[in-house]
Amino acid sequence: MSYSIAIDGPAGAGKSTIAKKIAKKKGFIYVDTGAMYRAMALYLIRKGIKPSESEKISKACKDADITISYENDEQIVWLNGENVNPYLRTEEVGNMASASSVNKDVRIKLVELQQKLAATNQVVMDGRDIGTCVLPDADVKVYLTASSKVRAKRRYDELTAKGEACDIDAIEKDIIERDERDMTREMSPLKQAEDATLVDSSDMDIEQVVEAILGLCK
Ligand code: DC
């Protein structure tokens, strides 16, 4: 098994920003598992399937061929041969990803892909169930979190920078709902692995978090 770093935590905790920087410093590949769930969600949205239609989701997910590749250190997610990166970061896709990721067939399919990637590459992988389920033997496990207020502000800044109109209170409400769904689902809920180190980034800047995690790798 290759060396692996698992970073789990709720939406907006800064996982992807931090994981990307750590991957660059270590020369590992960064695997954004949320993007895989988002690609699956996009596929389901395009099929007109609703979050509540679990049987349809189980059936349809089998026809979604999701793969990833890397270009200039950036992860590209391919959905049935199409680069879907430009469509993954909307609130609609995020909410559908949270809803459809409770589905067992969706999880089995994507976890298998994630484990294959980690078997042949040194990875920094982020998600919700990496330390608990995907890579239970990861060399370093981090549970990265921040208060819902801080997370909502970060998401708000990200969306407004892209020119998307949004409301900070609605974003915080969405974040709290998504946390609740991710933490209480039956299969692989979001929780801190027993052997993970808790890092609360509410009052830390990016470099401080990166340094803290690199310290754990020594
Ligand atoms: O990290 P993100 O916001 O891109 O993830 C979108 C959704 O995907 C999230 O609400 C829950 C789900 N997800 C998951 O269930 N397991 C993972 N390892 C990663 C994401």
Short mmCIF file of C-alpha atoms and ligand atoms in Angstrom, two decimals:
data_model
loop_
_atom_site.label_atom_id
_atom_site.label_comp_id
_atom_site.label_asym_id
_atom_site.label_seq_id
_atom_site.Cartn_x
_atom_site.Cartn_y
_atom_site.Cartn_z
CA MET A 1 0.00 0.00 0.00
CA SER A 2 1.35 3.46 -0.91
CA TYR A 3 1.68 6.26 1.63
CA SER A 4 -1.63 8.04 2.08
CA ILE A 5 -3.02 11.06 3.90
CA ALA A 6 -6.75 11.11 4.65
CA ILE A 7 -8.53 14.40 5.30
CA ASP A 8 -12.19 14.27 6.30
CA GLY A 9 -14.55 16.93 7.51
CA PRO A 10 -17.75 18.86 6.82
CA ALA A 11 -18.48 21.07 3.80
CA GLY A 12 -16.49 24.29 3.66
CA ALA A 13 -13.86 23.33 6.24
CA GLY A 14 -11.13 24.06 3.69
CA LYS A 15 -10.28 20.43 2.93
CA SER A 16 -9.61 20.84 -0.78
CA THR A 17 -7.48 23.99 -0.46
CA ILE A 18 -5.38 22.37 2.26
CA ALA A 19 -5.19 18.94 0.61
CA LYS A 20 -4.03 20.47 -2.69
CA LYS A 21 -1.21 22.36 -0.97
CA ILE A 22 -0.09 19.31 0.97
CA ALA A 23 -0.13 17.17 -2.18
CA LYS A 24 2.03 19.73 -3.95
CA LYS A 25 4.54 19.92 -1.10
CA LYS A 26 4.77 16.14 -0.80
CA GLY A 27 4.64 15.39 -4.54
CA PHE A 28 1.53 13.24 -4.05
CA ILE A 29 -1.64 13.29 -6.10
CA TYR A 30 -4.69 15.03 -4.68
CA VAL A 31 -7.89 13.02 -4.88
CA ASP A 32 -11.05 15.09 -4.38
CA THR A 33 -13.66 12.42 -3.67
CA GLY A 34 -16.43 15.01 -3.27
CA ALA A 35 -15.97 15.85 -6.96
CA MET A 36 -16.70 12.21 -7.82
CA TYR A 37 -19.97 12.34 -5.84
CA ARG A 38 -20.72 15.63 -7.54
CA ALA A 39 -20.13 14.12 -11.01
CA MET A 40 -22.53 11.32 -10.11
CA ALA A 41 -25.05 13.93 -8.89
CA LEU A 42 -24.72 15.85 -12.15
CA TYR A 43 -25.44 12.66 -14.08
CA LEU A 44 -28.58 12.05 -12.00
CA ILE A 45 -29.77 15.68 -12.34
CA ARG A 46 -29.34 15.48 -16.11
CA LYS A 47 -31.42 12.29 -16.11
CA GLY A 48 -34.19 14.19 -14.31
CA ILE A 49 -33.93 11.96 -11.24
CA LYS A 50 -34.92 13.45 -7.89
CA PRO A 51 -32.92 13.04 -4.64
CA SER A 52 -35.77 11.01 -3.12
CA GLU A 53 -35.91 8.42 -5.97
CA SER A 54 -33.50 5.90 -4.47
CA GLU A 55 -34.39 2.98 -6.75
CA LYS A 56 -33.85 5.07 -9.85
CA ILE A 57 -30.53 6.30 -8.41
CA SER A 58 -29.36 2.71 -7.73
CA LYS A 59 -30.18 1.72 -11.29
CA ALA A 60 -28.89 4.84 -13.06
CA CYS A 61 -25.56 5.04 -11.20
CA LYS A 62 -24.43 1.85 -12.91
CA ASP A 63 -24.40 3.65 -16.27
CA ALA A 64 -22.31 6.57 -15.07
CA ASP A 65 -18.69 5.94 -15.98
CA ILE A 66 -16.63 8.23 -13.75
CA THR A 67 -12.85 8.45 -14.09
CA ILE A 68 -10.25 11.01 -13.14
CA SER A 69 -7.07 12.27 -14.71
CA TYR A 70 -4.56 15.02 -13.91
CA GLU A 71 -3.52 18.02 -15.95
CA ASN A 72 -1.08 20.56 -14.46
CA ASP A 73 -1.73 19.14 -10.97
CA GLU A 74 -5.46 19.65 -11.43
CA GLN A 75 -7.90 16.77 -11.07
CA ILE A 76 -10.24 16.41 -14.02
CA VAL A 77 -13.39 14.38 -13.55
CA TRP A 78 -14.72 12.62 -16.63
CA LEU A 79 -18.35 11.57 -16.80
CA ASN A 80 -18.99 9.18 -19.67
CA GLY A 81 -16.08 10.74 -21.56
CA GLU A 82 -16.99 14.39 -20.88
CA ASN A 83 -14.86 16.71 -18.73
CA VAL A 84 -17.48 17.87 -16.22
CA ASN A 85 -15.26 20.03 -13.97
CA PRO A 86 -17.01 23.28 -15.01
CA TYR A 87 -20.39 22.01 -13.77
CA LEU A 88 -19.53 20.52 -10.38
CA ARG A 89 -19.26 23.49 -8.04
CA THR A 90 -22.86 24.73 -7.93
CA GLU A 91 -25.10 24.55 -4.87
CA GLU A 92 -27.63 22.46 -6.83
CA VAL A 93 -25.03 19.80 -7.64
CA GLY A 94 -23.65 19.93 -4.06
CA ASN A 95 -27.07 19.35 -2.56
CA MET A 96 -27.84 16.50 -4.96
CA ALA A 97 -24.41 14.99 -4.17
CA SER A 98 -25.17 15.05 -0.46
CA ALA A 99 -28.59 13.46 -1.06
CA SER A 100 -27.47 10.79 -3.56
CA SER A 101 -24.32 9.87 -1.60
CA VAL A 102 -26.52 8.13 0.97
CA ASN A 103 -27.17 5.51 -1.72
CA LYS A 104 -25.31 2.23 -1.19
CA ASP A 105 -24.76 1.50 -4.88
CA VAL A 106 -23.35 4.97 -5.49
CA ARG A 107 -20.93 4.57 -2.57
CA ILE A 108 -19.77 1.07 -3.50
CA LYS A 109 -18.92 2.20 -7.00
CA LEU A 110 -17.02 5.34 -6.00
CA VAL A 111 -15.19 3.84 -3.00
CA GLU A 112 -13.82 1.11 -5.26
CA LEU A 113 -12.44 3.72 -7.64
CA GLN A 114 -10.89 5.65 -4.73
CA GLN A 115 -9.22 2.57 -3.27
CA LYS A 116 -7.76 1.69 -6.67
CA LEU A 117 -6.22 5.15 -6.94
CA ALA A 118 -4.67 4.89 -3.47
CA ALA A 119 -3.28 1.42 -4.14
CA THR A 120 -1.10 2.64 -6.98
CA ASN A 121 -0.35 6.27 -6.05
CA GLN A 122 0.77 8.25 -3.02
CA VAL A 123 -2.32 10.29 -2.29
CA VAL A 124 -3.81 13.06 -0.26
CA MET A 125 -7.48 12.17 -0.36
CA ASP A 126 -10.26 14.29 1.05
CA GLY A 127 -13.90 13.51 1.68
CA ARG A 128 -16.22 12.37 4.47
CA ASP A 129 -15.34 8.70 4.98
CA ILE A 130 -11.71 8.44 3.91
CA GLY A 131 -10.18 7.73 7.33
CA THR A 132 -13.11 5.61 8.50
CA CYS A 133 -13.93 3.59 5.42
CA VAL A 134 -12.01 4.18 2.17
CA LEU A 135 -8.47 4.12 3.63
CA PRO A 136 -8.73 2.75 7.18
CA ASP A 137 -4.94 2.18 7.16
CA ALA A 138 -4.00 5.68 5.98
CA ASP A 139 -0.64 6.82 7.36
CA VAL A 140 -2.01 10.17 8.50
CA LYS A 141 -5.64 10.93 9.28
CA VAL A 142 -7.01 14.40 9.88
CA TYR A 143 -10.51 15.53 10.77
CA LEU A 144 -10.65 19.14 9.58
CA THR A 145 -13.50 21.30 10.76
CA ALA A 146 -14.54 24.91 11.47
CA SER A 147 -17.66 26.58 12.87
CA SER A 148 -20.68 26.75 10.52
CA LYS A 149 -20.47 30.59 10.53
CA VAL A 150 -16.84 30.55 9.35
CA ARG A 151 -17.59 27.88 6.75
CA ALA A 152 -20.60 29.82 5.40
CA LYS A 153 -18.48 32.96 5.08
CA ARG A 154 -15.82 31.05 3.15
CA ARG A 155 -18.38 29.58 0.74
CA TYR A 156 -20.00 33.01 0.35
CA ASP A 157 -16.63 34.58 -0.56
CA GLU A 158 -15.91 31.76 -3.02
CA LEU A 159 -19.28 32.13 -4.79
CA THR A 160 -19.27 35.94 -4.92
CA ALA A 161 -15.73 35.86 -6.33
CA LYS A 162 -17.17 33.80 -9.19
CA GLY A 163 -19.94 36.38 -9.64
CA GLU A 164 -22.72 34.11 -8.31
CA ALA A 165 -25.40 35.95 -6.34
CA CYS A 166 -25.94 34.34 -2.93
CA ASP A 167 -27.20 34.90 0.58
CA ILE A 168 -24.90 34.11 3.51
CA ASP A 169 -27.68 33.03 5.90
CA ALA A 170 -29.12 30.67 3.27
CA ILE A 171 -25.65 29.20 2.75
CA GLU A 172 -25.20 28.61 6.48
CA LYS A 173 -28.62 26.96 6.68
CA ASP A 174 -27.66 24.74 3.73
CA ILE A 175 -24.34 23.85 5.36
CA ILE A 176 -26.03 22.88 8.63
CA GLU A 177 -28.58 20.75 6.75
CA ARG A 178 -25.85 19.09 4.68
CA ASP A 179 -23.76 18.35 7.79
CA GLU A 180 -26.80 16.81 9.43
CA ARG A 181 -27.44 14.60 6.39
CA ASP A 182 -23.78 13.62 5.98
CA MET A 183 -23.40 12.83 9.70
CA THR A 184 -26.58 10.86 10.24
CA ARG A 185 -26.76 8.72 7.10
CA GLU A 186 -26.68 4.98 7.61
CA MET A 187 -23.75 4.11 5.37
CA SER A 188 -20.31 5.64 6.13
CA PRO A 189 -21.54 8.75 7.94
CA LEU A 190 -19.19 11.69 8.37
CA LYS A 191 -17.40 11.24 11.68
CA GLN A 192 -13.92 11.56 13.09
CA ALA A 193 -11.99 8.28 12.87
CA GLU A 194 -10.76 7.15 16.28
CA ASP A 195 -7.15 7.55 15.20
CA ALA A 196 -7.63 10.88 13.38
CA THR A 197 -6.25 14.18 14.64
CA LEU A 198 -8.84 16.94 15.04
CA VAL A 199 -7.87 20.25 13.43
CA ASP A 200 -10.29 23.16 13.96
CA SER A 201 -9.45 25.80 11.35
CA SER A 202 -11.93 28.48 12.56
CA ASP A 203 -9.10 30.68 13.83
CA MET A 204 -6.26 29.39 11.67
CA ASP A 205 -5.09 30.58 8.29
CA ILE A 206 -4.32 28.21 5.42
CA GLU A 207 -0.58 28.09 6.02
CA GLN A 208 -1.05 27.27 9.72
CA VAL A 209 -3.29 24.34 8.86
CA VAL A 210 -0.87 23.09 6.18
CA GLU A 211 2.03 23.27 8.65
CA ALA A 212 0.03 21.44 11.32
CA ILE A 213 -0.74 18.58 8.94
CA LEU A 214 2.78 18.39 7.51
CA GLY A 215 3.94 18.13 11.14
CA LEU A 216 1.79 15.03 11.53
CA CYS A 217 3.48 13.44 8.50
CA LYS A 218 6.93 13.56 10.09
O1 DC B 1 -16.88 17.85 -0.39
P1 DC B 1 -18.03 18.17 -1.33
O2 DC B 1 -18.89 19.31 -0.85
O3 DC B 1 -17.57 18.36 -2.74
O4 DC B 1 -18.95 16.85 -1.31
C1 DC B 1 -20.24 16.82 -1.88
C2 DC B 1 -21.09 15.76 -1.20
O5 DC B 1 -20.58 14.47 -1.50
C3 DC B 1 -21.13 15.84 0.32
O6 DC B 1 -22.23 16.56 0.81
C4 DC B 1 -21.22 14.41 0.77
C5 DC B 1 -20.70 13.61 -0.40
N1 DC B 1 -19.42 12.96 -0.13
C6 DC B 1 -19.43 11.75 0.52
O7 DC B 1 -20.49 11.27 0.90
N2 DC B 1 -18.28 11.06 0.72
C7 DC B 1 -17.10 11.57 0.33
N3 DC B 1 -15.98 10.87 0.55
C8 DC B 1 -17.06 12.84 -0.29
C9 DC B 1 -18.24 13.53 -0.50
#
